Coordinates of C-alpha atoms in Angstrom, one line a residue:
X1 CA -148.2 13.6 13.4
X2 CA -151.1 15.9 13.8
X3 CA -150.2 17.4 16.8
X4 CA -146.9 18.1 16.3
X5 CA -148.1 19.8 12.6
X6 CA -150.7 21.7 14.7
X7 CA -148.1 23.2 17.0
X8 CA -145.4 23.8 14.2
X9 CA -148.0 25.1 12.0
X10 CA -149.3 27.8 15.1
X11 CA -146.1 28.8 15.6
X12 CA -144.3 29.0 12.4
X13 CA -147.1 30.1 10.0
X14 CA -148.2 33.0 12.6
X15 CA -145.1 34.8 12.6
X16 CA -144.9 34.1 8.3
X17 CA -148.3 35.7 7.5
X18 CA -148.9 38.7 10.7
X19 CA -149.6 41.2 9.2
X20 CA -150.4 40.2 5.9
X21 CA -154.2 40.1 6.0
X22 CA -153.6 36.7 4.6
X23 CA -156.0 35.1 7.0
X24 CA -159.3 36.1 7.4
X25 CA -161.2 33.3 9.6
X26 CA -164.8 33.4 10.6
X27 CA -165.2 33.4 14.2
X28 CA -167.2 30.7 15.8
X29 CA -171.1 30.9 15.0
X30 CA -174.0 30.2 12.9
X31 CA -174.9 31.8 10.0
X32 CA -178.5 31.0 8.9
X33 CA -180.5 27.7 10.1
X34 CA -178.4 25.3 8.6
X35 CA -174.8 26.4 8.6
X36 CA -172.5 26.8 11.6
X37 CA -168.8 27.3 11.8
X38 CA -166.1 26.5 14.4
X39 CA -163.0 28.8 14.1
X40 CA -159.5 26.8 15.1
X41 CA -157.4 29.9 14.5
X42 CA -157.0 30.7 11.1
X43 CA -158.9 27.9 10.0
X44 CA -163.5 27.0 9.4
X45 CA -164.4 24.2 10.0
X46 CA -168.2 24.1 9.1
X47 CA -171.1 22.0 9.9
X48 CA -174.2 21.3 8.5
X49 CA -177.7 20.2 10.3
X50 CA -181.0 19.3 8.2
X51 CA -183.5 17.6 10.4
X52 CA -182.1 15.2 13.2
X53 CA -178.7 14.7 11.0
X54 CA -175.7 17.1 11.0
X55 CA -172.6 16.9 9.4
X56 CA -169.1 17.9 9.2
X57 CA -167.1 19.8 7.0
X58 CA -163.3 19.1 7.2
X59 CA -162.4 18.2 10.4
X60 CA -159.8 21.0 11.1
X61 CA -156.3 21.0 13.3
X62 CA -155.7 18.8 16.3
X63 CA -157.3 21.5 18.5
X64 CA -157.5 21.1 22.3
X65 CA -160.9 23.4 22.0
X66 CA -163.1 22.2 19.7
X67 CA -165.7 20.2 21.8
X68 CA -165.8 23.1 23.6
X69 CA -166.6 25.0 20.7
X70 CA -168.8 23.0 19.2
X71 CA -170.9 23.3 22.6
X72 CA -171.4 26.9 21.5
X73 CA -173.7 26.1 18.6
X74 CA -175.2 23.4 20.7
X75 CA -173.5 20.4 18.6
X76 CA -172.1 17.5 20.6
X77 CA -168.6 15.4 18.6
X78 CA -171.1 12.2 19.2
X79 CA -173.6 13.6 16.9
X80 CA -171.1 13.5 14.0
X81 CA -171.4 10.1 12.3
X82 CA -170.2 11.6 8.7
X83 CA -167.5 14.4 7.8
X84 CA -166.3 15.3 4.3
X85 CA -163.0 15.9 4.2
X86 CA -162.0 18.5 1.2
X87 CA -158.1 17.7 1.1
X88 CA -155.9 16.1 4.1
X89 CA -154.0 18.9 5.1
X90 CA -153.3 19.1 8.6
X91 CA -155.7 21.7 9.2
X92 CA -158.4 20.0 7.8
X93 CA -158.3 16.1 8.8
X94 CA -156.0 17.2 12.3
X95 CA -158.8 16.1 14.3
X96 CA -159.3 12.5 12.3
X97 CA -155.6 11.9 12.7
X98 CA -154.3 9.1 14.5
X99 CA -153.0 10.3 17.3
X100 CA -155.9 12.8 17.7
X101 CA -157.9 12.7 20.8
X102 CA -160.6 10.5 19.1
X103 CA -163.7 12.7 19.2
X104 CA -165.1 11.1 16.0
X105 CA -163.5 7.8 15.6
X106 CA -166.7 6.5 15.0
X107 CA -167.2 9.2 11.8
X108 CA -167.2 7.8 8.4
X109 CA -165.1 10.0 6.4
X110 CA -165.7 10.8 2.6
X111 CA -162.5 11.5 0.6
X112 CA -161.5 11.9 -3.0
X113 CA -159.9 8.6 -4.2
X114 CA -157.1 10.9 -5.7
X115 CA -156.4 12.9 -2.4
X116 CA -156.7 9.0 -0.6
X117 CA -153.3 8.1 -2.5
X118 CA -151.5 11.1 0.0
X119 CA -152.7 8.4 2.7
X120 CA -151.7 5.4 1.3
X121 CA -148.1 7.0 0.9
X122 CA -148.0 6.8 -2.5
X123 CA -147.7 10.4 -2.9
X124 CA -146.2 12.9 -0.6
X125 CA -147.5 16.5 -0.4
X126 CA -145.2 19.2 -1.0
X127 CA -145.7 23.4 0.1
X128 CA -143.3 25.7 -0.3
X129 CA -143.1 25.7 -3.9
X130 CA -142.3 22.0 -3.5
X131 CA -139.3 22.7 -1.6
X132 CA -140.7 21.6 1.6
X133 CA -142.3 17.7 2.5
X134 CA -145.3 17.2 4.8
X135 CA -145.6 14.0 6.6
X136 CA -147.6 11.7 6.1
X137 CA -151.0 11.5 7.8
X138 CA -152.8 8.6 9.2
X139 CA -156.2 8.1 9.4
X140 CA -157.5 4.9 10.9
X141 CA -161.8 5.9 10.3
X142 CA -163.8 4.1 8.2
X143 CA -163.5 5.9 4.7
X144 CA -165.4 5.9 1.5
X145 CA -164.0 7.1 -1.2
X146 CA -165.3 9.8 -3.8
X147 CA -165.2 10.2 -7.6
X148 CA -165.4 13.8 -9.1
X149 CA -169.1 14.6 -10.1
X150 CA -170.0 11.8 -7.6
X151 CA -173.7 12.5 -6.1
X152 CA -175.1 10.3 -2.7
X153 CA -177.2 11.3 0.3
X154 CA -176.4 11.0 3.4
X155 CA -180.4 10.4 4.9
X156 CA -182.1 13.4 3.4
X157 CA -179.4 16.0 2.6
X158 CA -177.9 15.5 -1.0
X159 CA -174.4 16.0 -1.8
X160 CA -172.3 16.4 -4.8
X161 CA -168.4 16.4 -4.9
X162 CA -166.3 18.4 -7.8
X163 CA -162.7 17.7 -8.1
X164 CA -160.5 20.5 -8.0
X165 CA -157.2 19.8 -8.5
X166 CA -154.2 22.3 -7.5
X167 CA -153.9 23.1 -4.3
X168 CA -153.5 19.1 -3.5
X169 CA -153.9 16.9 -6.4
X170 CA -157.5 15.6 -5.1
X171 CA -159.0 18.6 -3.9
X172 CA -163.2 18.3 -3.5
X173 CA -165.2 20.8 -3.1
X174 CA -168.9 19.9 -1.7
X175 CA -172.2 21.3 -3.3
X176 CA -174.6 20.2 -0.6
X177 CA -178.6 20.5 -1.2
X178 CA -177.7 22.3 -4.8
X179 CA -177.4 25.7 -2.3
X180 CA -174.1 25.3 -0.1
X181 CA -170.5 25.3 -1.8
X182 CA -167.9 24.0 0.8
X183 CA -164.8 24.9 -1.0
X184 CA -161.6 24.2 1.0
X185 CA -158.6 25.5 0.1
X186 CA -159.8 26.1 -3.9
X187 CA -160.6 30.1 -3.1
X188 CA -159.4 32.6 -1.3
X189 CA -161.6 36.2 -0.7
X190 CA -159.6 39.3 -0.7
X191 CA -161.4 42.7 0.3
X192 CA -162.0 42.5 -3.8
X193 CA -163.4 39.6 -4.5
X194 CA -162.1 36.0 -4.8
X195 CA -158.9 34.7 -6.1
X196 CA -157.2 31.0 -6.3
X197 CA -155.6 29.8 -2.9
X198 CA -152.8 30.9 -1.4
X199 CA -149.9 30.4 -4.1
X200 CA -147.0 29.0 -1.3
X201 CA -149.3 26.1 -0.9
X202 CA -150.3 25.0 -3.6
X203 CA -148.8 21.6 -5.7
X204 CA -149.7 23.1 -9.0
X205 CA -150.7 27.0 -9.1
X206 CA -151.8 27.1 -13.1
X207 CA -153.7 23.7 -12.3
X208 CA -155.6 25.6 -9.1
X209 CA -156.5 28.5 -11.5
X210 CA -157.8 26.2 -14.1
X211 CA -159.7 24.4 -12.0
X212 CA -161.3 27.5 -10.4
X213 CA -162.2 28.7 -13.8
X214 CA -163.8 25.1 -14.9
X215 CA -165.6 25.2 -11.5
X216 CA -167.1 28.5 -12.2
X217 CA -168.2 26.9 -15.7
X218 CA -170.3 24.1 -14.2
X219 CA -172.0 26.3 -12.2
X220 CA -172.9 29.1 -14.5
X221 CA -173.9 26.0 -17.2
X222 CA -176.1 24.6 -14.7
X223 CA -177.6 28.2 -13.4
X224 CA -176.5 27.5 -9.6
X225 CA -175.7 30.2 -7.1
X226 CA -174.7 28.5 -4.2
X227 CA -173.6 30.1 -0.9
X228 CA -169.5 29.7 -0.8
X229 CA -168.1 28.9 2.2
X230 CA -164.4 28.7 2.6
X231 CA -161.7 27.3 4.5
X232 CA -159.5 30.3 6.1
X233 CA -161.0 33.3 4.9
X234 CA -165.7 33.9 4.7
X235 CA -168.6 33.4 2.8
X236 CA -170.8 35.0 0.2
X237 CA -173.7 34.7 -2.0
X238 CA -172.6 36.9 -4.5
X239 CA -171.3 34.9 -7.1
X240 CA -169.3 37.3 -9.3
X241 CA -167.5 38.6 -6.1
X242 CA -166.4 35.0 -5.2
X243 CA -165.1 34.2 -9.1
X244 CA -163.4 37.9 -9.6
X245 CA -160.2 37.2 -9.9
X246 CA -159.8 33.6 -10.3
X247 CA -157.2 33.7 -13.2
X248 CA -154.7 35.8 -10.0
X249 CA -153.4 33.6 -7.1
X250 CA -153.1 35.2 -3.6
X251 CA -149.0 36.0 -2.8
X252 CA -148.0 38.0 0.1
X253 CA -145.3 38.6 -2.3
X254 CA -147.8 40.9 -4.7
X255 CA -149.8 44.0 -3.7
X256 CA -153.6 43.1 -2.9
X257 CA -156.2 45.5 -1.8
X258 CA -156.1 46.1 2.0
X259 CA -159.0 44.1 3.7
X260 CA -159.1 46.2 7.1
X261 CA -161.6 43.3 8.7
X262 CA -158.4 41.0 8.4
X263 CA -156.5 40.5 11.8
X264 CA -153.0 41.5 12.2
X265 CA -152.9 37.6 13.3
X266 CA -155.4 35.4 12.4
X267 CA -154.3 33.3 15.3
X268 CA -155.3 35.4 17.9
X269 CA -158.7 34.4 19.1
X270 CA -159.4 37.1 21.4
X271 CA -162.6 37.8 19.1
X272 CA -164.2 34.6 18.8
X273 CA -166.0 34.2 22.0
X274 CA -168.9 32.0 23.3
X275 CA -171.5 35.2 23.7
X276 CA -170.9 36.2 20.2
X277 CA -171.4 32.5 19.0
X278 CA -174.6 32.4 21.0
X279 CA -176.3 35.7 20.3
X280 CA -174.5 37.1 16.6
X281 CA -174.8 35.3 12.9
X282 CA -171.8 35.4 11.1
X283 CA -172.0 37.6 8.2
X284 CA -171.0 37.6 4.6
X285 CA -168.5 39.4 2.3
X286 CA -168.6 41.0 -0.9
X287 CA -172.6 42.2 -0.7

């Protein structure tokens, strides 16, 4: 189902958000040695290279040009032997999917065991302020499955899942080598600071705020300041910035503070090019 979802979501969630400065998508690049970023419209999908090993960070929408992309940070879909998958929206596992073109059937895929029951059917995820079903996805890779607090390495690079429940019921995040946060669809960055996801989309909104706040917790108690990198909007290394607001959810149905840097629509891609990728890093918010 993932390229019809791609298509449907193209259409149908470009003409819901223009103009809303909903979406604010890095455009295809690295930012420092270790970190680069593909942009599939309005969504990041991020990768991360230590050594001779690089992984994958959500595996984004059934997108006809992300080899291509990924050939502008010099990072070929054969390389990919692992990608950690936050939650199994369509815009995060489209390219895993079943009926994808099969760039990384070969990837072992780590996934919450409470986001695996969406792909086992035995829950259904709802949007839409559960007025609207998604299908179900299939995903025929190799998986493991996580636990919340879980910690493994994949060869040298260390990684450590939090569960985050709200947005889907299973929702990781990914601390990787105690510095990088990958957080999905957990925060959203206005021009302000950071807020919980987008409130449309969410299964439980009051559950995404509480888990925001008891993310923030475990990071303050353990005195980490990670980078955070998310899903659809940027990053920062400011850590108050990021954690701002994250009792408020973002509605395009409540004022927020205009962010001029956000495109009238996100799904234009007239600014991500391969020159830019090539020759620019990709630069923070909120310093």
């Amino acid at each position: 189902m993932s390229k019809k979802a791609t298509e449907f979501q193209k259409k149908s969630m470009s003409k819901m958000y223009r103009g809303t400065g909903i979406f604010k998508p890095l455009n295809t690049g690295w930012i420092d040695d270790h970190v680069a970023c593909v942009r599939e419209w309005v969504a990041n999908v991020f990768f991360y290279r230590k050594g001779d090993t690089t992984i994958m960070i959500d595996a984004g929408y059934n997108y006809d040009r992300l080899e291509e992309k990924m050939g502008w940070l010099g990072i070929a879909p054969s390389e990919i032997g692992h990608i950690l998958i936050t939650h199994q929206d369509t815009d995060h596992v489209g390219a895993v999917e079943a009926d994808s073109p099969g760039l990384f059937r070969n990837a072992k895929l780590y996934i919450g065991e409470t986001e695996n029951r969406y792909l086992t059917g035995e829950v259904r995820r709802k949007v839409i302020y559960h007025l609207y079903k998604l299908p179900q996805v299939t995903i025929l890779n190799e998986k493991v499955l996580l636990k919340d607090g879980q910690v493994f390495h994949i060869n040298d690079i260390k990684i450590e899942c939090f569960l985050v429940p709200g947005h889907t019921w299973g929702h990781l995040v990914y601390l990787i080598d105690d510095k990088y946060l990958f957080t999905g669809d957990t925060i959203w960055f206005g021009a302000d600071g950071g807020y919980s996801f987008i409130s449309a989309l969410a299964e439980d909104n009051k559950l995404a705020v509480q888990s925001l706040a008891a993310l923030e917790e475990n990071l303050r108690t353990r005195n980490l300041r990670p980078m955070f990198l998310t899903g659809h909007t940027g990053w920062t290394e400011n850590f108050e910035f990021a954690f701002v607001h994250k009792d408020k959810r973002c509605s395009t149905f409540k004022k927020r503070v205009p962010d001029p840097a956000a495109p009238y629509d996100a799904y234009d891609e007239s600014e991500d090019t391969e020159e830019k990728a090539r020759t620019e890093r990709l630069r923070g918010v909120g310093e």
